[in-house]
Amino acid sequence: MIKKIVIICALITLINGKNHSEVETIQNFPKSKIEEYFLCIFVRFINAANKQTLSWNYNPKIINGENAKEGEIPYQVSLQNKFSSFHFCGGSILNENYIITAAHCVNGKFAEDIKVVAGTINLALPKYENDVHKIIIHEKYNYSDSWKNDIALLKVTPFVLSNLISLVPLPSPDDIIKPNDVATVSGWGRLSQGGPTTIYLQRVNILIANQEYCKLMYNKLNYNVYETQICAYYPTSEKGSCNGDSGGPLIVEGKLIGLVSWAMGCALTDYPTVYTRVVSYLDWIKNIASNRFSKLFTESNDEHIDEIRGKKAKNKSNG
């Protein structure tokens, strides 16, 4: 009985205390069980008196991954609280002025409270920090409908591009992504469920899921999976993102295919994680973030860096 109450307590904590700045996780709580609910309140009261809480951790994490190498994922950024330096979400450098991330990461937040940390794989080492000046959430973002249109852009103090800070290549509408294609997801946080946090950027390879299978599994739970979303997981081993890494990149063949959005649970082998499908939003991204110095579509980072450096050198010589 006690075990049952503890489980229900955890579910209540999850549903009522859910932080939308972290990856969304489906839970089903039987609301009719009033007795257990009040028993749960009693148990939580007793534990609070002992300075304990019955709650689940939501810190970002990559499950069964490995440390990323310096410069391996130069577009990966950490979104942090400006005052506490608490890492709450991931993101990618879209161009010198914009970060791309998940809408639920920044929904309800103020730009002046967020900083972007870039150019590092170790959050404890010196790094580049950029202020956020504006948050642009997709106008049709809907967390109550399977986190539909879970995408946002952050306008930031311009980045200085280097070997450690560069742009994430975007996909083309002509790119063909198939089930079982290898994808890489990355982020900072806990290394296992309830385990220690990490200051080192983690990466792990997973597989693109069959879209119809993903739809079928979530439809059983009365959740939708839309064509503007893409699913990925590792069917034979617990690998992937978990209760966080939100807004971070899902990469296939060097291009940003998805943004970590929501899942049934932590790196499950039967329920894939659902990602925002970036190619569905290319026009939206371009309308907001494109400018004369930014090549957003399919150009290599090296070509873009050379162009920027060339323009600066020309301006300097003319001055």
PDB file of C-alpha atoms in Angstrom:
ATOM      1  CA  MET A   1       0.000   0.000   0.000  1.00  0.00           C
ATOM      2  CA  ILE A   2       2.773   2.418   0.949  1.00  0.00           C
ATOM      3  CA  LYS A   3       4.563   1.709  -2.343  1.00  0.00           C
ATOM      4  CA  LYS A   4       1.330   2.461  -4.203  1.00  0.00           C
ATOM      5  CA  ILE A   5       0.912   5.747  -2.348  1.00  0.00           C
ATOM      6  CA  VAL A   6       4.501   6.758  -3.080  1.00  0.00           C
ATOM      7  CA  ILE A   7       3.973   6.117  -6.797  1.00  0.00           C
ATOM      8  CA  ILE A   8       0.787   8.194  -6.804  1.00  0.00           C
ATOM      9  CA  CYS A   9       2.573  10.943  -4.878  1.00  0.00           C
ATOM     10  CA  ALA A  10       5.254  11.029  -7.534  1.00  0.00           C
ATOM     11  CA  LEU A  11       2.610  11.322 -10.248  1.00  0.00           C
ATOM     12  CA  ILE A  12       0.845  14.161  -8.434  1.00  0.00           C
ATOM     13  CA  THR A  13       4.128  15.985  -7.997  1.00  0.00           C
ATOM     14  CA  LEU A  14       4.901  15.475 -11.663  1.00  0.00           C
ATOM     15  CA  ILE A  15       1.533  16.716 -12.932  1.00  0.00           C
ATOM     16  CA  ASN A  16       1.042  19.659 -10.561  1.00  0.00           C
ATOM     17  CA  GLY A  17       4.650  20.738 -10.309  1.00  0.00           C
ATOM     18  CA  LYS A  18       5.687  20.257 -13.929  1.00  0.00           C
ATOM     19  CA  ASN A  19       8.250  22.769 -15.131  1.00  0.00           C
ATOM     20  CA  HIS A  20       7.623  23.660 -18.760  1.00  0.00           C
ATOM     21  CA  SER A  21      11.257  24.687 -19.233  1.00  0.00           C
ATOM     22  CA  GLU A  22      12.185  21.018 -19.350  1.00  0.00           C
ATOM     23  CA  VAL A  23      11.200  18.194 -21.648  1.00  0.00           C
ATOM     24  CA  GLU A  24       7.577  17.207 -21.303  1.00  0.00           C
ATOM     25  CA  THR A  25       6.789  13.670 -20.076  1.00  0.00           C
ATOM     26  CA  ILE A  26       3.377  12.015 -20.329  1.00  0.00           C
ATOM     27  CA  GLN A  27       1.893  10.656 -17.139  1.00  0.00           C
ATOM     28  CA  ASN A  28      -1.608   9.303 -16.492  1.00  0.00           C
ATOM     29  CA  PHE A  29      -2.991   9.847 -12.999  1.00  0.00           C
ATOM     30  CA  PRO A  30      -6.356   8.283 -11.941  1.00  0.00           C
ATOM     31  CA  LYS A  31      -8.097  11.379 -10.625  1.00  0.00           C
ATOM     32  CA  SER A  32     -10.946   9.398  -9.066  1.00  0.00           C
ATOM     33  CA  LYS A  33      -8.715   7.913  -6.384  1.00  0.00           C
ATOM     34  CA  ILE A  34      -9.433  10.540  -3.756  1.00  0.00           C
ATOM     35  CA  GLU A  35      -8.377   8.468  -0.733  1.00  0.00           C
ATOM     36  CA  GLU A  36      -4.913   7.882  -2.140  1.00  0.00           C
ATOM     37  CA  TYR A  37      -4.692  11.559  -2.983  1.00  0.00           C
ATOM     38  CA  PHE A  38      -5.248  12.652   0.620  1.00  0.00           C
ATOM     39  CA  LEU A  39      -2.969   9.906   1.906  1.00  0.00           C
ATOM     40  CA  CYS A  40      -0.409  11.250  -0.494  1.00  0.00           C
ATOM     41  CA  ILE A  41      -0.799  14.761   0.924  1.00  0.00           C
ATOM     42  CA  PHE A  42      -0.305  13.322   4.423  1.00  0.00           C
ATOM     43  CA  VAL A  43       2.841  11.441   3.390  1.00  0.00           C
ATOM     44  CA  ARG A  44       4.221  14.537   1.682  1.00  0.00           C
ATOM     45  CA  PHE A  45       3.485  16.604   4.805  1.00  0.00           C
ATOM     46  CA  ILE A  46       5.402  14.163   7.018  1.00  0.00           C
ATOM     47  CA  ASN A  47       8.346  14.119   4.642  1.00  0.00           C
ATOM     48  CA  ALA A  48       8.370  17.896   4.388  1.00  0.00           C
ATOM     49  CA  ALA A  49       8.731  18.049   8.159  1.00  0.00           C
ATOM     50  CA  ASN A  50      11.844  15.917   7.766  1.00  0.00           C
ATOM     51  CA  LYS A  51      13.096  18.152   4.935  1.00  0.00           C
ATOM     52  CA  GLN A  52      12.459  15.425   2.394  1.00  0.00           C
ATOM     53  CA  THR A  53      10.294  15.506  -0.715  1.00  0.00           C
ATOM     54  CA  LEU A  54       8.599  12.878  -2.804  1.00  0.00           C
ATOM     55  CA  SER A  55       9.293  14.166  -6.293  1.00  0.00           C
ATOM     56  CA  TRP A  56      10.907  13.158  -9.530  1.00  0.00           C
ATOM     57  CA  ASN A  57      13.951  14.854 -10.973  1.00  0.00           C
ATOM     58  CA  TYR A  58      13.547  16.773 -14.211  1.00  0.00           C
ATOM     59  CA  ASN A  59      17.113  17.857 -14.781  1.00  0.00           C
ATOM     60  CA  PRO A  60      18.279  17.464 -18.373  1.00  0.00           C
ATOM     61  CA  LYS A  61      20.238  14.336 -19.095  1.00  0.00           C
ATOM     62  CA  ILE A  62      21.520  12.074 -21.853  1.00  0.00           C
ATOM     63  CA  ILE A  63      21.136   8.377 -21.069  1.00  0.00           C
ATOM     64  CA  ASN A  64      24.044   5.990 -21.761  1.00  0.00           C
ATOM     65  CA  GLY A  65      25.959   8.490 -23.850  1.00  0.00           C
ATOM     66  CA  GLU A  66      29.570   9.648 -23.852  1.00  0.00           C
ATOM     67  CA  ASN A  67      31.499  12.867 -23.381  1.00  0.00           C
ATOM     68  CA  ALA A  68      31.549  15.031 -26.491  1.00  0.00           C
ATOM     69  CA  LYS A  69      34.962  16.119 -27.749  1.00  0.00           C
ATOM     70  CA  GLU A  70      35.973  19.763 -27.845  1.00  0.00           C
ATOM     71  CA  GLY A  71      34.683  21.364 -31.016  1.00  0.00           C
ATOM     72  CA  GLU A  72      32.670  18.269 -31.968  1.00  0.00           C
ATOM     73  CA  ILE A  73      29.304  20.005 -31.510  1.00  0.00           C
ATOM     74  CA  PRO A  74      30.235  23.700 -31.861  1.00  0.00           C
ATOM     75  CA  TYR A  75      26.640  24.838 -32.363  1.00  0.00           C
ATOM     76  CA  GLN A  76      25.397  23.353 -29.064  1.00  0.00           C
ATOM     77  CA  VAL A  77      24.534  25.910 -26.391  1.00  0.00           C
ATOM     78  CA  SER A  78      23.333  25.824 -22.811  1.00  0.00           C
ATOM     79  CA  LEU A  79      20.380  27.997 -21.828  1.00  0.00           C
ATOM     80  CA  GLN A  80      20.835  29.133 -18.253  1.00  0.00           C
ATOM     81  CA  ASN A  81      19.273  31.331 -15.642  1.00  0.00           C
ATOM     82  CA  LYS A  82      21.323  34.522 -15.796  1.00  0.00           C
ATOM     83  CA  PHE A  83      21.515  34.890 -12.033  1.00  0.00           C
ATOM     84  CA  SER A  84      21.977  31.319 -10.796  1.00  0.00           C
ATOM     85  CA  SER A  85      23.752  29.864 -13.878  1.00  0.00           C
ATOM     86  CA  PHE A  86      21.340  26.931 -13.661  1.00  0.00           C
ATOM     87  CA  HIS A  87      21.261  25.001 -16.946  1.00  0.00           C
ATOM     88  CA  PHE A  88      17.639  24.350 -17.904  1.00  0.00           C
ATOM     89  CA  CYS A  89      17.627  23.611 -21.646  1.00  0.00           C
ATOM     90  CA  GLY A  90      19.710  23.132 -24.752  1.00  0.00           C
ATOM     91  CA  GLY A  91      19.699  24.918 -28.072  1.00  0.00           C
ATOM     92  CA  SER A  92      21.659  25.417 -31.278  1.00  0.00           C
ATOM     93  CA  ILE A  93      23.281  28.434 -32.919  1.00  0.00           C
ATOM     94  CA  LEU A  94      21.175  29.299 -35.944  1.00  0.00           C
ATOM     95  CA  ASN A  95      23.167  32.351 -37.001  1.00  0.00           C
ATOM     96  CA  GLU A  96      25.183  35.104 -35.329  1.00  0.00           C
ATOM     97  CA  ASN A  97      22.043  36.628 -33.851  1.00  0.00           C
ATOM     98  CA  TYR A  98      19.710  33.725 -33.139  1.00  0.00           C
ATOM     99  CA  ILE A  99      19.410  30.512 -31.135  1.00  0.00           C
ATOM    100  CA  ILE A 100      16.896  27.815 -32.030  1.00  0.00           C
ATOM    101  CA  THR A 101      15.307  25.824 -29.199  1.00  0.00           C
ATOM    102  CA  ALA A 102      11.990  24.348 -28.036  1.00  0.00           C
ATOM    103  CA  ALA A 103       9.082  26.653 -27.232  1.00  0.00           C
ATOM    104  CA  HIS A 104       8.373  24.931 -23.919  1.00  0.00           C
ATOM    105  CA  CYS A 105      11.902  25.812 -22.778  1.00  0.00           C
ATOM    106  CA  VAL A 106      11.183  29.534 -22.789  1.00  0.00           C
ATOM    107  CA  ASN A 107       7.402  29.739 -22.569  1.00  0.00           C
ATOM    108  CA  GLY A 108       6.572  32.041 -19.650  1.00  0.00           C
ATOM    109  CA  LYS A 109      10.175  33.186 -19.226  1.00  0.00           C
ATOM    110  CA  PHE A 110      11.624  36.682 -19.626  1.00  0.00           C
ATOM    111  CA  ALA A 111      14.485  37.323 -22.034  1.00  0.00           C
ATOM    112  CA  GLU A 112      16.406  39.361 -19.476  1.00  0.00           C
ATOM    113  CA  ASP A 113      16.529  36.349 -17.127  1.00  0.00           C
ATOM    114  CA  ILE A 114      18.255  34.040 -19.640  1.00  0.00           C
ATOM    115  CA  LYS A 115      21.838  33.762 -20.811  1.00  0.00           C
ATOM    116  CA  VAL A 116      23.282  31.567 -23.541  1.00  0.00           C
ATOM    117  CA  VAL A 117      26.542  29.729 -22.850  1.00  0.00           C
ATOM    118  CA  ALA A 118      28.482  28.666 -25.946  1.00  0.00           C
ATOM    119  CA  GLY A 119      31.890  27.432 -27.047  1.00  0.00           C
ATOM    120  CA  THR A 120      32.440  24.872 -24.302  1.00  0.00           C
ATOM    121  CA  ILE A 121      31.866  21.212 -23.519  1.00  0.00           C
ATOM    122  CA  ASN A 122      32.571  21.789 -19.818  1.00  0.00           C
ATOM    123  CA  LEU A 123      30.238  24.194 -18.055  1.00  0.00           C
ATOM    124  CA  ALA A 124      32.775  24.647 -15.244  1.00  0.00           C
ATOM    125  CA  LEU A 125      35.444  26.092 -17.545  1.00  0.00           C
ATOM    126  CA  PRO A 126      35.605  29.653 -18.904  1.00  0.00           C
ATOM    127  CA  LYS A 127      33.076  30.117 -21.670  1.00  0.00           C
ATOM    128  CA  TYR A 128      31.306  32.670 -23.813  1.00  0.00           C
ATOM    129  CA  GLU A 129      28.073  34.086 -22.460  1.00  0.00           C
ATOM    130  CA  ASN A 130      25.540  35.978 -24.549  1.00  0.00           C
ATOM    131  CA  ASP A 131      22.502  37.910 -23.365  1.00  0.00           C
ATOM    132  CA  VAL A 132      19.050  37.158 -24.716  1.00  0.00           C
ATOM    133  CA  HIS A 133      17.202  40.219 -26.028  1.00  0.00           C
ATOM    134  CA  LYS A 134      14.005  38.724 -27.406  1.00  0.00           C
ATOM    135  CA  ILE A 135      12.056  35.451 -27.267  1.00  0.00           C
ATOM    136  CA  ILE A 136      10.026  34.469 -30.339  1.00  0.00           C
ATOM    137  CA  ILE A 137       7.728  31.490 -29.746  1.00  0.00           C
ATOM    138  CA  HIS A 138       5.855  29.966 -32.659  1.00  0.00           C
ATOM    139  CA  GLU A 139       2.462  31.636 -32.804  1.00  0.00           C
ATOM    140  CA  LYS A 140       0.685  28.264 -32.980  1.00  0.00           C
ATOM    141  CA  TYR A 141       2.592  26.537 -30.201  1.00  0.00           C
ATOM    142  CA  ASN A 142       0.127  24.389 -28.251  1.00  0.00           C
ATOM    143  CA  TYR A 143       1.390  22.368 -25.291  1.00  0.00           C
ATOM    144  CA  SER A 144      -2.098  20.974 -24.653  1.00  0.00           C
ATOM    145  CA  ASP A 145      -2.126  19.309 -28.084  1.00  0.00           C
ATOM    146  CA  SER A 146       0.951  17.074 -27.940  1.00  0.00           C
ATOM    147  CA  TRP A 147       3.284  20.103 -27.747  1.00  0.00           C
ATOM    148  CA  LYS A 148       2.491  21.000 -31.337  1.00  0.00           C
ATOM    149  CA  ASN A 149       4.782  23.613 -32.962  1.00  0.00           C
ATOM    150  CA  ASP A 150       7.284  23.315 -30.106  1.00  0.00           C
ATOM    151  CA  ILE A 151       9.853  25.697 -31.545  1.00  0.00           C
ATOM    152  CA  ALA A 152      11.254  29.094 -30.560  1.00  0.00           C
ATOM    153  CA  LEU A 153      14.017  31.488 -31.548  1.00  0.00           C
ATOM    154  CA  LEU A 154      16.054  33.618 -29.166  1.00  0.00           C
ATOM    155  CA  LYS A 155      17.581  36.860 -30.396  1.00  0.00           C
ATOM    156  CA  VAL A 156      20.931  37.241 -28.668  1.00  0.00           C
ATOM    157  CA  THR A 157      23.988  39.447 -28.490  1.00  0.00           C
ATOM    158  CA  PRO A 158      25.824  38.513 -31.725  1.00  0.00           C
ATOM    159  CA  PHE A 159      28.196  35.564 -31.556  1.00  0.00           C
ATOM    160  CA  VAL A 160      31.807  35.767 -32.679  1.00  0.00           C
ATOM    161  CA  LEU A 161      32.251  32.657 -34.801  1.00  0.00           C
ATOM    162  CA  SER A 162      35.264  30.395 -34.269  1.00  0.00           C
ATOM    163  CA  ASN A 163      36.249  26.734 -34.290  1.00  0.00           C
ATOM    164  CA  LEU A 164      34.323  26.331 -31.033  1.00  0.00           C
ATOM    165  CA  ILE A 165      31.309  28.469 -31.952  1.00  0.00           C
ATOM    166  CA  SER A 166      29.678  27.871 -35.314  1.00  0.00           C
ATOM    167  CA  LEU A 167      26.309  27.542 -37.008  1.00  0.00           C
ATOM    168  CA  VAL A 168      24.170  24.447 -37.113  1.00  0.00           C
ATOM    169  CA  PRO A 169      23.432  23.388 -40.712  1.00  0.00           C
ATOM    170  CA  LEU A 170      19.712  23.223 -41.440  1.00  0.00           C
ATOM    171  CA  PRO A 171      18.045  20.512 -43.485  1.00  0.00           C
ATOM    172  CA  SER A 172      16.685  20.895 -46.981  1.00  0.00           C
ATOM    173  CA  PRO A 173      13.140  19.919 -48.025  1.00  0.00           C
ATOM    174  CA  ASP A 174      14.839  17.519 -50.445  1.00  0.00           C
ATOM    175  CA  ASP A 175      16.563  15.580 -47.662  1.00  0.00           C
ATOM    176  CA  ILE A 176      15.159  12.097 -47.149  1.00  0.00           C
ATOM    177  CA  ILE A 177      15.089  10.877 -43.550  1.00  0.00           C
ATOM    178  CA  LYS A 178      14.276   7.184 -43.167  1.00  0.00           C
ATOM    179  CA  PRO A 179      13.530   4.840 -40.261  1.00  0.00           C
ATOM    180  CA  ASN A 180      16.745   3.456 -38.738  1.00  0.00           C
ATOM    181  CA  ASP A 181      18.845   6.393 -39.944  1.00  0.00           C
ATOM    182  CA  VAL A 182      21.463   7.127 -37.284  1.00  0.00           C
ATOM    183  CA  ALA A 183      20.837  10.350 -35.367  1.00  0.00           C
ATOM    184  CA  THR A 184      22.834  12.074 -32.625  1.00  0.00           C
ATOM    185  CA  VAL A 185      21.270  13.863 -29.673  1.00  0.00           C
ATOM    186  CA  SER A 186      23.317  15.883 -27.185  1.00  0.00           C
ATOM    187  CA  GLY A 187      22.967  17.828 -23.955  1.00  0.00           C
ATOM    188  CA  TRP A 188      24.079  18.403 -20.362  1.00  0.00           C
ATOM    189  CA  GLY A 189      22.667  16.945 -17.151  1.00  0.00           C
ATOM    190  CA  ARG A 190      22.136  13.688 -15.327  1.00  0.00           C
ATOM    191  CA  LEU A 191      23.719  10.540 -16.654  1.00  0.00           C
ATOM    192  CA  SER A 192      20.985   8.199 -15.433  1.00  0.00           C
ATOM    193  CA  GLN A 193      17.556   8.334 -13.843  1.00  0.00           C
ATOM    194  CA  GLY A 194      18.079   9.877 -10.446  1.00  0.00           C
ATOM    195  CA  GLY A 195      21.859   9.839 -10.935  1.00  0.00           C
ATOM    196  CA  PRO A 196      24.409  12.633 -10.619  1.00  0.00           C
ATOM    197  CA  THR A 197      24.423  15.655 -12.878  1.00  0.00           C
ATOM    198  CA  THR A 198      27.265  16.239 -15.286  1.00  0.00           C
ATOM    199  CA  ILE A 199      29.102  19.368 -16.336  1.00  0.00           C
ATOM    200  CA  TYR A 200      30.350  17.652 -19.499  1.00  0.00           C
ATOM    201  CA  LEU A 201      28.413  17.773 -22.743  1.00  0.00           C
ATOM    202  CA  GLN A 202      27.046  14.317 -23.542  1.00  0.00           C
ATOM    203  CA  ARG A 203      26.197  12.796 -26.919  1.00  0.00           C
ATOM    204  CA  VAL A 204      24.584   9.520 -27.937  1.00  0.00           C
ATOM    205  CA  ASN A 205      23.617   7.881 -31.220  1.00  0.00           C
ATOM    206  CA  ILE A 206      20.038   6.701 -31.605  1.00  0.00           C
ATOM    207  CA  LEU A 207      17.802   5.706 -34.533  1.00  0.00           C
ATOM    208  CA  ILE A 208      15.003   7.468 -36.370  1.00  0.00           C
ATOM    209  CA  ALA A 209      11.754   5.654 -35.581  1.00  0.00           C
ATOM    210  CA  ASN A 210       9.099   4.562 -38.018  1.00  0.00           C
ATOM    211  CA  GLN A 211       6.591   7.426 -37.980  1.00  0.00           C
ATOM    212  CA  GLU A 212       3.541   5.166 -38.160  1.00  0.00           C
ATOM    213  CA  TYR A 213       4.825   3.079 -35.255  1.00  0.00           C
ATOM    214  CA  CYS A 214       5.383   6.233 -33.214  1.00  0.00           C
ATOM    215  CA  LYS A 215       1.874   7.470 -33.987  1.00  0.00           C
ATOM    216  CA  LEU A 216       0.372   4.100 -33.104  1.00  0.00           C
ATOM    217  CA  MET A 217       2.105   3.893 -29.730  1.00  0.00           C
ATOM    218  CA  TYR A 218       1.094   7.383 -28.655  1.00  0.00           C
ATOM    219  CA  ASN A 219      -2.413   7.146 -30.064  1.00  0.00           C
ATOM    220  CA  LYS A 220      -2.972   4.338 -27.559  1.00  0.00           C
ATOM    221  CA  LEU A 221      -2.414   6.971 -24.872  1.00  0.00           C
ATOM    222  CA  ASN A 222      -4.622   9.538 -26.622  1.00  0.00           C
ATOM    223  CA  TYR A 223      -1.675  11.633 -27.759  1.00  0.00           C
ATOM    224  CA  ASN A 224      -1.076  12.783 -31.302  1.00  0.00           C
ATOM    225  CA  VAL A 225       2.131  12.658 -33.292  1.00  0.00           C
ATOM    226  CA  TYR A 226       2.004  15.134 -36.163  1.00  0.00           C
ATOM    227  CA  GLU A 227       3.873  15.332 -39.445  1.00  0.00           C
ATOM    228  CA  THR A 228       5.643  18.384 -38.028  1.00  0.00           C
ATOM    229  CA  GLN A 229       7.204  16.029 -35.472  1.00  0.00           C
ATOM    230  CA  ILE A 230       9.744  13.248 -35.865  1.00  0.00           C
ATOM    231  CA  CYS A 231      10.469  10.356 -33.506  1.00  0.00           C
ATOM    232  CA  ALA A 232      13.739   8.710 -32.498  1.00  0.00           C
ATOM    233  CA  TYR A 233      14.866   6.088 -29.972  1.00  0.00           C
ATOM    234  CA  TYR A 234      17.059   3.033 -29.538  1.00  0.00           C
ATOM    235  CA  PRO A 235      14.824  -0.066 -29.596  1.00  0.00           C
ATOM    236  CA  THR A 236      17.294  -2.517 -28.061  1.00  0.00           C
ATOM    237  CA  SER A 237      18.907  -0.415 -25.340  1.00  0.00           C
ATOM    238  CA  GLU A 238      18.051   2.538 -23.106  1.00  0.00           C
ATOM    239  CA  LYS A 239      19.762   5.371 -24.941  1.00  0.00           C
ATOM    240  CA  GLY A 240      18.638   8.891 -25.683  1.00  0.00           C
ATOM    241  CA  SER A 241      17.371  12.087 -24.139  1.00  0.00           C
ATOM    242  CA  CYS A 242      15.366  12.083 -20.952  1.00  0.00           C
ATOM    243  CA  ASN A 243      13.197  14.544 -19.033  1.00  0.00           C
ATOM    244  CA  GLY A 244      15.293  17.355 -20.371  1.00  0.00           C
ATOM    245  CA  ASP A 245      17.853  18.161 -23.000  1.00  0.00           C
ATOM    246  CA  SER A 246      14.844  20.098 -24.224  1.00  0.00           C
ATOM    247  CA  GLY A 247      15.427  22.235 -27.274  1.00  0.00           C
ATOM    248  CA  GLY A 248      18.713  20.485 -27.941  1.00  0.00           C
ATOM    249  CA  PRO A 249      19.708  19.210 -31.381  1.00  0.00           C
ATOM    250  CA  LEU A 250      18.862  15.943 -33.095  1.00  0.00           C
ATOM    251  CA  ILE A 251      21.396  15.623 -35.909  1.00  0.00           C
ATOM    252  CA  VAL A 252      21.315  13.376 -38.979  1.00  0.00           C
ATOM    253  CA  GLU A 253      24.224  13.526 -41.426  1.00  0.00           C
ATOM    254  CA  GLY A 254      25.391  16.820 -39.951  1.00  0.00           C
ATOM    255  CA  LYS A 255      22.054  18.640 -40.195  1.00  0.00           C
ATOM    256  CA  LEU A 256      19.574  19.774 -37.551  1.00  0.00           C
ATOM    257  CA  ILE A 257      16.652  17.421 -38.080  1.00  0.00           C
ATOM    258  CA  GLY A 258      14.871  17.817 -34.749  1.00  0.00           C
ATOM    259  CA  LEU A 259      14.561  19.627 -31.420  1.00  0.00           C
ATOM    260  CA  VAL A 260      14.043  17.619 -28.229  1.00  0.00           C
ATOM    261  CA  SER A 261      10.371  18.076 -27.339  1.00  0.00           C
ATOM    262  CA  TRP A 262       8.510  15.376 -25.353  1.00  0.00           C
ATOM    263  CA  ALA A 263       8.370  11.690 -24.478  1.00  0.00           C
ATOM    264  CA  MET A 264       6.513   9.000 -22.585  1.00  0.00           C
ATOM    265  CA  GLY A 265       9.520   8.394 -20.381  1.00  0.00           C
ATOM    266  CA  CYS A 266      13.251   8.182 -20.103  1.00  0.00           C
ATOM    267  CA  ALA A 267      15.078   6.684 -23.109  1.00  0.00           C
ATOM    268  CA  LEU A 268      12.467   3.950 -23.439  1.00  0.00           C
ATOM    269  CA  THR A 269      12.918   1.082 -25.882  1.00  0.00           C
ATOM    270  CA  ASP A 270       9.246   0.964 -26.901  1.00  0.00           C
ATOM    271  CA  TYR A 271       8.066   4.586 -26.812  1.00  0.00           C
ATOM    272  CA  PRO A 272      10.241   6.873 -28.954  1.00  0.00           C
ATOM    273  CA  THR A 273      11.042  10.439 -27.970  1.00  0.00           C
ATOM    274  CA  VAL A 274       9.196  13.015 -30.049  1.00  0.00           C
ATOM    275  CA  TYR A 275      11.163  15.859 -31.625  1.00  0.00           C
ATOM    276  CA  THR A 276      10.053  19.004 -33.437  1.00  0.00           C
ATOM    277  CA  ARG A 277      10.727  18.382 -37.148  1.00  0.00           C
ATOM    278  CA  VAL A 278      12.860  21.372 -38.155  1.00  0.00           C
ATOM    279  CA  VAL A 279      12.335  21.072 -41.917  1.00  0.00           C
ATOM    280  CA  SER A 280       8.641  21.844 -41.371  1.00  0.00           C
ATOM    281  CA  TYR A 281       9.554  25.298 -40.085  1.00  0.00           C
ATOM    282  CA  LEU A 282      12.163  26.523 -42.575  1.00  0.00           C
ATOM    283  CA  ASP A 283       9.957  29.342 -43.879  1.00  0.00           C
ATOM    284  CA  TRP A 284       9.083  30.448 -40.352  1.00  0.00           C
ATOM    285  CA  ILE A 285      12.756  30.446 -39.385  1.00  0.00           C
ATOM    286  CA  LYS A 286      13.812  32.301 -42.515  1.00  0.00           C
ATOM    287  CA  ASN A 287      11.174  35.008 -42.101  1.00  0.00           C
ATOM    288  CA  ILE A 288      12.379  35.787 -38.594  1.00  0.00           C
ATOM    289  CA  ALA A 289      16.085  35.108 -38.524  1.00  0.00           C
ATOM    290  CA  SER A 290      17.563  35.554 -41.996  1.00  0.00           C
ATOM    291  CA  ASN A 291      19.769  38.553 -42.734  1.00  0.00           C
ATOM    292  CA  ARG A 292      22.376  39.615 -45.295  1.00  0.00           C
ATOM    293  CA  PHE A 293      25.272  38.121 -43.321  1.00  0.00           C
ATOM    294  CA  SER A 294      23.680  34.760 -42.525  1.00  0.00           C
ATOM    295  CA  LYS A 295      23.481  31.743 -44.803  1.00  0.00           C
ATOM    296  CA  LEU A 296      20.910  29.581 -43.044  1.00  0.00           C
ATOM    297  CA  PHE A 297      20.347  26.867 -45.585  1.00  0.00           C
ATOM    298  CA  THR A 298      22.758  24.001 -46.260  1.00  0.00           C
ATOM    299  CA  GLU A 299      25.955  26.069 -46.563  1.00  0.00           C
ATOM    300  CA  SER A 300      28.881  24.743 -44.580  1.00  0.00           C
ATOM    301  CA  ASN A 301      30.046  26.540 -41.463  1.00  0.00           C
ATOM    302  CA  ASP A 302      33.530  26.966 -42.919  1.00  0.00           C
ATOM    303  CA  GLU A 303      32.199  28.815 -45.970  1.00  0.00           C
ATOM    304  CA  HIS A 304      30.103  31.052 -43.757  1.00  0.00           C
ATOM    305  CA  ILE A 305      32.993  31.863 -41.408  1.00  0.00           C
ATOM    306  CA  ASP A 306      35.243  32.704 -44.365  1.00  0.00           C
ATOM    307  CA  GLU A 307      32.570  35.034 -45.748  1.00  0.00           C
ATOM    308  CA  ILE A 308      32.191  36.879 -42.459  1.00  0.00           C
ATOM    309  CA  ARG A 309      35.953  37.249 -42.035  1.00  0.00           C
ATOM    310  CA  GLY A 310      36.278  38.474 -45.619  1.00  0.00           C
ATOM    311  CA  LYS A 311      33.653  41.168 -45.122  1.00  0.00           C
ATOM    312  CA  LYS A 312      35.315  42.353 -41.915  1.00  0.00           C
ATOM    313  CA  ALA A 313      38.736  42.520 -43.569  1.00  0.00           C
ATOM    314  CA  LYS A 314      37.290  44.497 -46.498  1.00  0.00           C
ATOM    315  CA  ASN A 315      35.541  46.945 -44.186  1.00  0.00           C
ATOM    316  CA  LYS A 316      38.730  47.440 -42.201  1.00  0.00           C
ATOM    317  CA  SER A 317      40.809  48.161 -45.318  1.00  0.00           C
ATOM    318  CA  ASN A 318      38.201  50.667 -46.550  1.00  0.00           C
ATOM    319  CA  GLY A 319      38.205  52.430 -43.216  1.00  0.00           C
TER     320      GLY A 319
END
